[in-house]
Coordinates of N, CA and C in Angstrom, one line a residue:
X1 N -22.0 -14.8 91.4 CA -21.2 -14.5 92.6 C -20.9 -15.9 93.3
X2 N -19.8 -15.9 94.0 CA -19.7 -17.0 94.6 C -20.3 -17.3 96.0
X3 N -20.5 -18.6 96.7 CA -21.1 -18.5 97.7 C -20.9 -17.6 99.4
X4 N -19.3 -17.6 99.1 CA -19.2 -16.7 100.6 C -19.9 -15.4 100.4
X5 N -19.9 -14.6 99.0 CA -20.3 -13.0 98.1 C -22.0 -13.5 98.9
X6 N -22.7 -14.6 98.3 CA -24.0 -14.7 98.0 C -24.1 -14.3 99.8
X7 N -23.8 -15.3 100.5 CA -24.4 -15.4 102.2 C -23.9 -14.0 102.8
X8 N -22.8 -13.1 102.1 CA -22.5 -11.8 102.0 C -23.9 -11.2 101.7
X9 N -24.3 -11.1 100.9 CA -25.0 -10.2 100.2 C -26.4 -10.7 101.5
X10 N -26.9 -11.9 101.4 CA -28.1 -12.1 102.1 C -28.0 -11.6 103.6
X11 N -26.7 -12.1 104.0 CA -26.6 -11.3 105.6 C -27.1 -9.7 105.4
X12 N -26.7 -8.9 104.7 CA -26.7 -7.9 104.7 C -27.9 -7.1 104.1
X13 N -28.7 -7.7 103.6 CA -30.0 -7.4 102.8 C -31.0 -7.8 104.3
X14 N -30.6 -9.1 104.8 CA -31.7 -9.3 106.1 C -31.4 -8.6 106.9
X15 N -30.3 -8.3 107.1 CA -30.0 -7.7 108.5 C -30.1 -6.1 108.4
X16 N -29.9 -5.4 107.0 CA -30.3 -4.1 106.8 C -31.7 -4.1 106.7
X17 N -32.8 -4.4 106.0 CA -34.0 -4.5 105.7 C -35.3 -5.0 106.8
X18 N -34.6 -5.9 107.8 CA -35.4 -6.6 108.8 C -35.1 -7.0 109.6
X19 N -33.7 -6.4 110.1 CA -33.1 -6.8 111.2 C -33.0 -8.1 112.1
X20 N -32.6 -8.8 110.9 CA -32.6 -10.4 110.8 C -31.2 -10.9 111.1
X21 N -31.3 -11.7 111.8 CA -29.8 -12.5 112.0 C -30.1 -13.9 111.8
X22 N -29.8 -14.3 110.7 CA -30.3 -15.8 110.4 C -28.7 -17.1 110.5
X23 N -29.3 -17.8 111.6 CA -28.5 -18.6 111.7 C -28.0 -19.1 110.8
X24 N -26.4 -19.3 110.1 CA -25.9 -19.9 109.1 C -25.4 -18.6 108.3
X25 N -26.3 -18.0 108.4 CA -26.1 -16.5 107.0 C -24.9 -15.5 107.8
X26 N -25.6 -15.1 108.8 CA -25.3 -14.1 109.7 C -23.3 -14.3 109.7
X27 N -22.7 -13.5 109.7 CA -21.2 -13.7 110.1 C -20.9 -14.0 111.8
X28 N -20.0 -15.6 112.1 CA -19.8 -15.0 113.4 C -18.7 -15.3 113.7
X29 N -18.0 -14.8 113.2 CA -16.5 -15.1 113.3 C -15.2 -15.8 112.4
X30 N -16.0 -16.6 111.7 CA -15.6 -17.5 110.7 C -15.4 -17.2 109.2
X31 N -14.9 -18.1 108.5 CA -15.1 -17.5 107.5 C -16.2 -17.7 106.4
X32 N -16.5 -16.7 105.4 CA -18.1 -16.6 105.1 C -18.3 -17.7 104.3
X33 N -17.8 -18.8 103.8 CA -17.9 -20.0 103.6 C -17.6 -20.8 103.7
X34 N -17.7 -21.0 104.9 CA -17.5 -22.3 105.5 C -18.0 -23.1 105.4
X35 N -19.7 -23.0 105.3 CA -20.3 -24.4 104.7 C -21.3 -24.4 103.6
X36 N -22.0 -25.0 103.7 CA -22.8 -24.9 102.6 C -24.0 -23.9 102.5
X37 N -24.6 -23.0 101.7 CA -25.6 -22.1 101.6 C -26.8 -23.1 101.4
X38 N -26.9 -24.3 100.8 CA -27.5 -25.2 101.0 C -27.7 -25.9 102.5
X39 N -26.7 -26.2 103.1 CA -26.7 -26.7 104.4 C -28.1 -26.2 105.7
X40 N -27.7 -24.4 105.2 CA -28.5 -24.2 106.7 C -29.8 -24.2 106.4
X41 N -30.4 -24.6 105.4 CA -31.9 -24.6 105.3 C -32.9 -26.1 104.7
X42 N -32.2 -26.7 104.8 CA -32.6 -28.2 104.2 C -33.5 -28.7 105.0
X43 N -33.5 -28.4 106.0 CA -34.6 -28.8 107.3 C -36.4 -28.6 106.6
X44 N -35.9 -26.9 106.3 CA -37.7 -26.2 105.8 C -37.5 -25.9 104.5
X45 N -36.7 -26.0 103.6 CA -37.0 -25.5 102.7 C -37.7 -26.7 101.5
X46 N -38.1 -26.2 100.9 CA -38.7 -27.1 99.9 C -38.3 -28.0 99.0
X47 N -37.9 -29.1 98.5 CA -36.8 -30.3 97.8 C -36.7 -29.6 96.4
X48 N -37.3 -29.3 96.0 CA -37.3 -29.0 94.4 C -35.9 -27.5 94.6
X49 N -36.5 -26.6 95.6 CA -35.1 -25.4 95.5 C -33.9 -25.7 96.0
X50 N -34.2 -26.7 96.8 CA -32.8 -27.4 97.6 C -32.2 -28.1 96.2
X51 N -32.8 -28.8 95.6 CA -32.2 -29.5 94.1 C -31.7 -28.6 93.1
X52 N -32.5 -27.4 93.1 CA -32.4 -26.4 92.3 C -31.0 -25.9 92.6
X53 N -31.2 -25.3 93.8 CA -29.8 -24.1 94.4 C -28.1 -25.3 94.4
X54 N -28.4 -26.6 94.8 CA -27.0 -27.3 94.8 C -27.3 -28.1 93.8
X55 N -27.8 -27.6 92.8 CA -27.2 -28.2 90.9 C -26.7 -27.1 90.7
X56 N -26.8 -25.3 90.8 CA -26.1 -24.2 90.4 C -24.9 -24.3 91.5
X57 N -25.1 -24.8 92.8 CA -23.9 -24.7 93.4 C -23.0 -25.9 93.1
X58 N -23.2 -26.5 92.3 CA -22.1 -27.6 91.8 C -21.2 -26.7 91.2
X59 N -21.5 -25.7 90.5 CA -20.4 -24.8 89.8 C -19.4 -23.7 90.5
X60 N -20.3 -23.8 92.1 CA -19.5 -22.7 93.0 C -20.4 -21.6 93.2
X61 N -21.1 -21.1 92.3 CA -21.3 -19.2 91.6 C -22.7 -19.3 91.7
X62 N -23.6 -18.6 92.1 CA -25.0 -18.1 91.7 C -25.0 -17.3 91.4
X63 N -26.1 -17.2 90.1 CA -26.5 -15.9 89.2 C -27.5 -14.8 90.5
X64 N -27.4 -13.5 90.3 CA -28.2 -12.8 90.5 C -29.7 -13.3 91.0
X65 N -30.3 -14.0 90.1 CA -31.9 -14.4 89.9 C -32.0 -15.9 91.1
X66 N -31.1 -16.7 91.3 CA -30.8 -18.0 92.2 C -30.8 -17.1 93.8
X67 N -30.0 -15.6 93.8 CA -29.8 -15.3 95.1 C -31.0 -14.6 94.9
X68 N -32.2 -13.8 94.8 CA -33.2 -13.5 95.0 C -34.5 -14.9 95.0
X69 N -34.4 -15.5 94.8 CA -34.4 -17.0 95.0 C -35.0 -17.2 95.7
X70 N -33.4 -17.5 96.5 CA -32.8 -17.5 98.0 C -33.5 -17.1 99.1
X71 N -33.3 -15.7 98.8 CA -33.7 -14.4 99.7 C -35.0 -14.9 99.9
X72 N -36.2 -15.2 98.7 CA -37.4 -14.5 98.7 C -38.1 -16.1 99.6
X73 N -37.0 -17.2 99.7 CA -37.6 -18.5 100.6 C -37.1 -18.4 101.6
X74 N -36.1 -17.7 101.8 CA -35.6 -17.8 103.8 C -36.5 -17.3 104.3
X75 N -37.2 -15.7 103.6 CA -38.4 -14.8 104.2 C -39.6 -15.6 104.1
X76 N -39.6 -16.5 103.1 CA -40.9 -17.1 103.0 C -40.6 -17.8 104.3
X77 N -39.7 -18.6 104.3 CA -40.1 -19.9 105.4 C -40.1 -18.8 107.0
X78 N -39.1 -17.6 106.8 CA -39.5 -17.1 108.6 C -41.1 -16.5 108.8
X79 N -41.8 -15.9 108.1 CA -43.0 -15.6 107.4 C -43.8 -16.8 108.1
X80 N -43.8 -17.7 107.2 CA -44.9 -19.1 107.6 C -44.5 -19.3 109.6
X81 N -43.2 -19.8 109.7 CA -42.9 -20.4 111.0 C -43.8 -19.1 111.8
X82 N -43.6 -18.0 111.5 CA -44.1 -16.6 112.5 C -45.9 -17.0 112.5
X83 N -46.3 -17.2 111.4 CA -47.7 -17.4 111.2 C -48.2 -18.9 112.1
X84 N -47.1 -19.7 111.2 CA -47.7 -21.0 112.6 C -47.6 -20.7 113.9
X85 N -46.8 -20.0 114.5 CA -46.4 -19.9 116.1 C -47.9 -18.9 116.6
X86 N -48.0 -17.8 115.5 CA -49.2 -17.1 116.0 C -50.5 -17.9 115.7
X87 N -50.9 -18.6 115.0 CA -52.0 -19.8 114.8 C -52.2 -20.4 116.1
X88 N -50.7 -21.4 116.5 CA -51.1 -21.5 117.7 C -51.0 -21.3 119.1
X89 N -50.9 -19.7 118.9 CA -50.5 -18.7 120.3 C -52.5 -18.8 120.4
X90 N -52.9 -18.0 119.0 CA -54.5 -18.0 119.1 C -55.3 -19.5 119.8
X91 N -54.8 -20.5 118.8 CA -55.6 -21.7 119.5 C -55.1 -22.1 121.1
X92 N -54.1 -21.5 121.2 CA -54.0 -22.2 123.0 C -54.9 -21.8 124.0
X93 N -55.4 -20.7 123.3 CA -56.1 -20.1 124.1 C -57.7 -19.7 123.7
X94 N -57.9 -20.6 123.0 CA -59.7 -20.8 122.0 C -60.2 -19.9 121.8
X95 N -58.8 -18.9 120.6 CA -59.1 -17.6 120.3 C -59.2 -17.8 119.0
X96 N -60.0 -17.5 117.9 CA -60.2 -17.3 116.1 C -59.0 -16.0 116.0
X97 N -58.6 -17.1 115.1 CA -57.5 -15.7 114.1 C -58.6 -15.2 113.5
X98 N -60.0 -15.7 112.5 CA -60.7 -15.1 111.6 C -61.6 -13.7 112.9
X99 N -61.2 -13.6 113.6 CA -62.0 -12.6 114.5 C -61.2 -11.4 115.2
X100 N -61.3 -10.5 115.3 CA -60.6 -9.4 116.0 C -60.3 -10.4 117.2
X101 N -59.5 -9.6 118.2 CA -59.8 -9.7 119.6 C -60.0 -8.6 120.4
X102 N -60.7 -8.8 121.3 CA -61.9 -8.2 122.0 C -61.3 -7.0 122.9
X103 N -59.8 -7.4 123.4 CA -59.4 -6.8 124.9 C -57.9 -6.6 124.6
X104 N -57.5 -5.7 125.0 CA -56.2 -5.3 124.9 C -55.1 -6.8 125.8
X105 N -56.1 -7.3 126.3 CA -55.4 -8.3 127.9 C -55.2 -9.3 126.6
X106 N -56.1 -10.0 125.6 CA -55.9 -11.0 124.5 C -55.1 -10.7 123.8
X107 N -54.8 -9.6 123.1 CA -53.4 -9.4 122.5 C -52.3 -9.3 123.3
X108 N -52.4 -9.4 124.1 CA -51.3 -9.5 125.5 C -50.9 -10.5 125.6
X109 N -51.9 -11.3 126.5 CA -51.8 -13.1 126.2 C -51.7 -13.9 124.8
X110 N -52.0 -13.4 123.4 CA -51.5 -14.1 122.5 C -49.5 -14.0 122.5
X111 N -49.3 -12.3 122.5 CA -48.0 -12.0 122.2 C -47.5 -13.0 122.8
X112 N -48.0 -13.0 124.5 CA -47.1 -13.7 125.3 C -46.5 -15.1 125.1
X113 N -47.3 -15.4 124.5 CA -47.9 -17.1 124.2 C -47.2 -17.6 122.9
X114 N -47.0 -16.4 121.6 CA -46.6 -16.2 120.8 C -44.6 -16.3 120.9
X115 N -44.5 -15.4 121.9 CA -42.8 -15.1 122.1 C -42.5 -16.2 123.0
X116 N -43.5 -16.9 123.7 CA -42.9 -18.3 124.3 C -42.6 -19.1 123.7
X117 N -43.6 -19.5 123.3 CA -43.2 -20.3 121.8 C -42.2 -20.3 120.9
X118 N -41.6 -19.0 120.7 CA -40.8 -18.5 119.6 C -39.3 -18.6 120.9
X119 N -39.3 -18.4 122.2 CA -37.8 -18.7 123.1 C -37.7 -20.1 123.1
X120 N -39.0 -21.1 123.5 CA -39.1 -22.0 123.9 C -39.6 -22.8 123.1
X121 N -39.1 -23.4 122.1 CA -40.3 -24.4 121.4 C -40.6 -25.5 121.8
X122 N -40.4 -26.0 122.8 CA -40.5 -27.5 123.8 C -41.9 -26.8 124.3
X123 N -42.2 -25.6 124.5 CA -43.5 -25.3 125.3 C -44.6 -26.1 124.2
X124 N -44.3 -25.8 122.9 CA -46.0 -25.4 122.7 C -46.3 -27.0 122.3
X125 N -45.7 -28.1 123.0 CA -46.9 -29.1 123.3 C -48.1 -28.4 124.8
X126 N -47.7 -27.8 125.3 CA -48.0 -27.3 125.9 C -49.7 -26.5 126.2
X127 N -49.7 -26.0 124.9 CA -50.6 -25.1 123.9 C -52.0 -25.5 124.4
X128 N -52.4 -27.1 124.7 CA -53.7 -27.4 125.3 C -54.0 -27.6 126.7
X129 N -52.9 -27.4 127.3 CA -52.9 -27.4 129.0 C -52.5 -26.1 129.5
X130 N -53.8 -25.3 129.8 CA -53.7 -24.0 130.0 C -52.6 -23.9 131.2
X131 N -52.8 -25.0 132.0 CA -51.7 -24.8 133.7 C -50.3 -25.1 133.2
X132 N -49.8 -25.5 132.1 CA -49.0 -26.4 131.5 C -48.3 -24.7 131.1
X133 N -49.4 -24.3 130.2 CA -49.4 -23.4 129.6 C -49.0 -22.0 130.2
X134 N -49.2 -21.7 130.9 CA -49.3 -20.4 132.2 C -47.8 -20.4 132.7
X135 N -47.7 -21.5 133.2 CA -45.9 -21.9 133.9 C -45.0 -21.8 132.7
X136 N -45.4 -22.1 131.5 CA -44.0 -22.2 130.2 C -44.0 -20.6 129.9
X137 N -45.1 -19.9 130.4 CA -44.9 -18.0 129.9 C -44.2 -17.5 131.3
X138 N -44.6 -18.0 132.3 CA -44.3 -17.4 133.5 C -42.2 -17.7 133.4
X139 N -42.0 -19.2 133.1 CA -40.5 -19.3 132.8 C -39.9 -18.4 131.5
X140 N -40.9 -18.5 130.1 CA -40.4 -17.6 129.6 C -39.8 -16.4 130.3
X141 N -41.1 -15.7 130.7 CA -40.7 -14.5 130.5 C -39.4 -13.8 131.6
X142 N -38.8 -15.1 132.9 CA -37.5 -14.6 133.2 C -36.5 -15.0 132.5
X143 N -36.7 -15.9 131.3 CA -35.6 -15.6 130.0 C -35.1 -14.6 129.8
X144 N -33.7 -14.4 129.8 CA -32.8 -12.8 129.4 C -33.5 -12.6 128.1
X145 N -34.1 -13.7 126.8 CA -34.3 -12.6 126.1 C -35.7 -12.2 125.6
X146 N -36.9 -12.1 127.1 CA -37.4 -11.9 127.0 C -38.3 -10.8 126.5
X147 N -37.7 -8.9 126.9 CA -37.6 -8.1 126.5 C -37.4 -7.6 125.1
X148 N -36.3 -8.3 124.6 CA -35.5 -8.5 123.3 C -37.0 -8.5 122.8
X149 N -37.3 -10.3 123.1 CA -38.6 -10.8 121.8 C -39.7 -10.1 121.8
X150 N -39.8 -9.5 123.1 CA -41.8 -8.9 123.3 C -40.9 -7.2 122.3
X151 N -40.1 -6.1 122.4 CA -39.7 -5.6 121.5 C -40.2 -5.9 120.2
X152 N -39.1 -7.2 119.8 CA -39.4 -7.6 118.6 C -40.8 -7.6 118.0
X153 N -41.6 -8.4 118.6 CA -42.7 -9.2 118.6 C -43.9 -7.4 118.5
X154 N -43.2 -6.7 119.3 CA -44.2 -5.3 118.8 C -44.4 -4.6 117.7
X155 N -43.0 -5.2 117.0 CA -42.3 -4.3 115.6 C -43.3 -5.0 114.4

């Protein structure tokens, strides 16, 4: 399939399956290939699939097996980034991921800590100054999309 079909097919797999709008994938107005399926992920994705996916896109077309690929590293890389942000939602607050937590108030304060991070990523230098820390949730949370994320963030 060709690449506008492929970022077709993935918009629509994330966005039916996981209700995912991934920047680059997602349609917004434009047309569905406009740039490179390579382009919007070079940042995180790994060099060997980035060398992989634009040696098959030299030809235009990915097979079937290239776009499950695809799919199965965008989810990888949102997966990990969700895991780091909760890693250090836990440590800002000298909480063990290896441990339950104790109080309904600590899953509260990780979420919170968690979705700030995830509006705001300039906060989580933040992460070891608890006063630092307290003011970047308190700004969060009159973010319009703060609702949206604590939603999300329940799902």
């Amino acid at each position: 399939i060709d690449q506008s079909m492929a970022r077709y097919a993935l918009n629509r797999y994330f966005s039916a399956h996981r209700g995912w709008h991934i920047t680059g994938i997602s349609y917004d107005g434009k047309r569905w290939n406009e740039s490179s399926s390579t382009t919007l992920l070079k940042s995180e994705m790994p060099a060997f699939i980035i060398e992989f996916l634009e040696e098959h896109l030299a030809h235009k077309r990915l097979g079937l097996g290239e776009l499950a690929v695809l799919a199965a590293t965008v989810e990888d890389l949102v997966h990990s980034e969700a895991f780091e942000l909760l890693s250090m939602a836990y440590e800002a607050h000298n909480l063990s991921t290896h441990e339950a937590l104790e109080t309904q108030w600590q899953e509260d304060l990780v979420m919170m800590t968690f979705v700030t991070f995830y509006l705001m990523p300039w906060t989580q230098k933040a992460r070891n100054d608890s006063s630092a820390l307290d003011r970047a949730i308190k700004r969060a949370y009159r973010n319009r999309a703060w609702n949206q994320a604590m939603l999300w963030s329940d799902d």
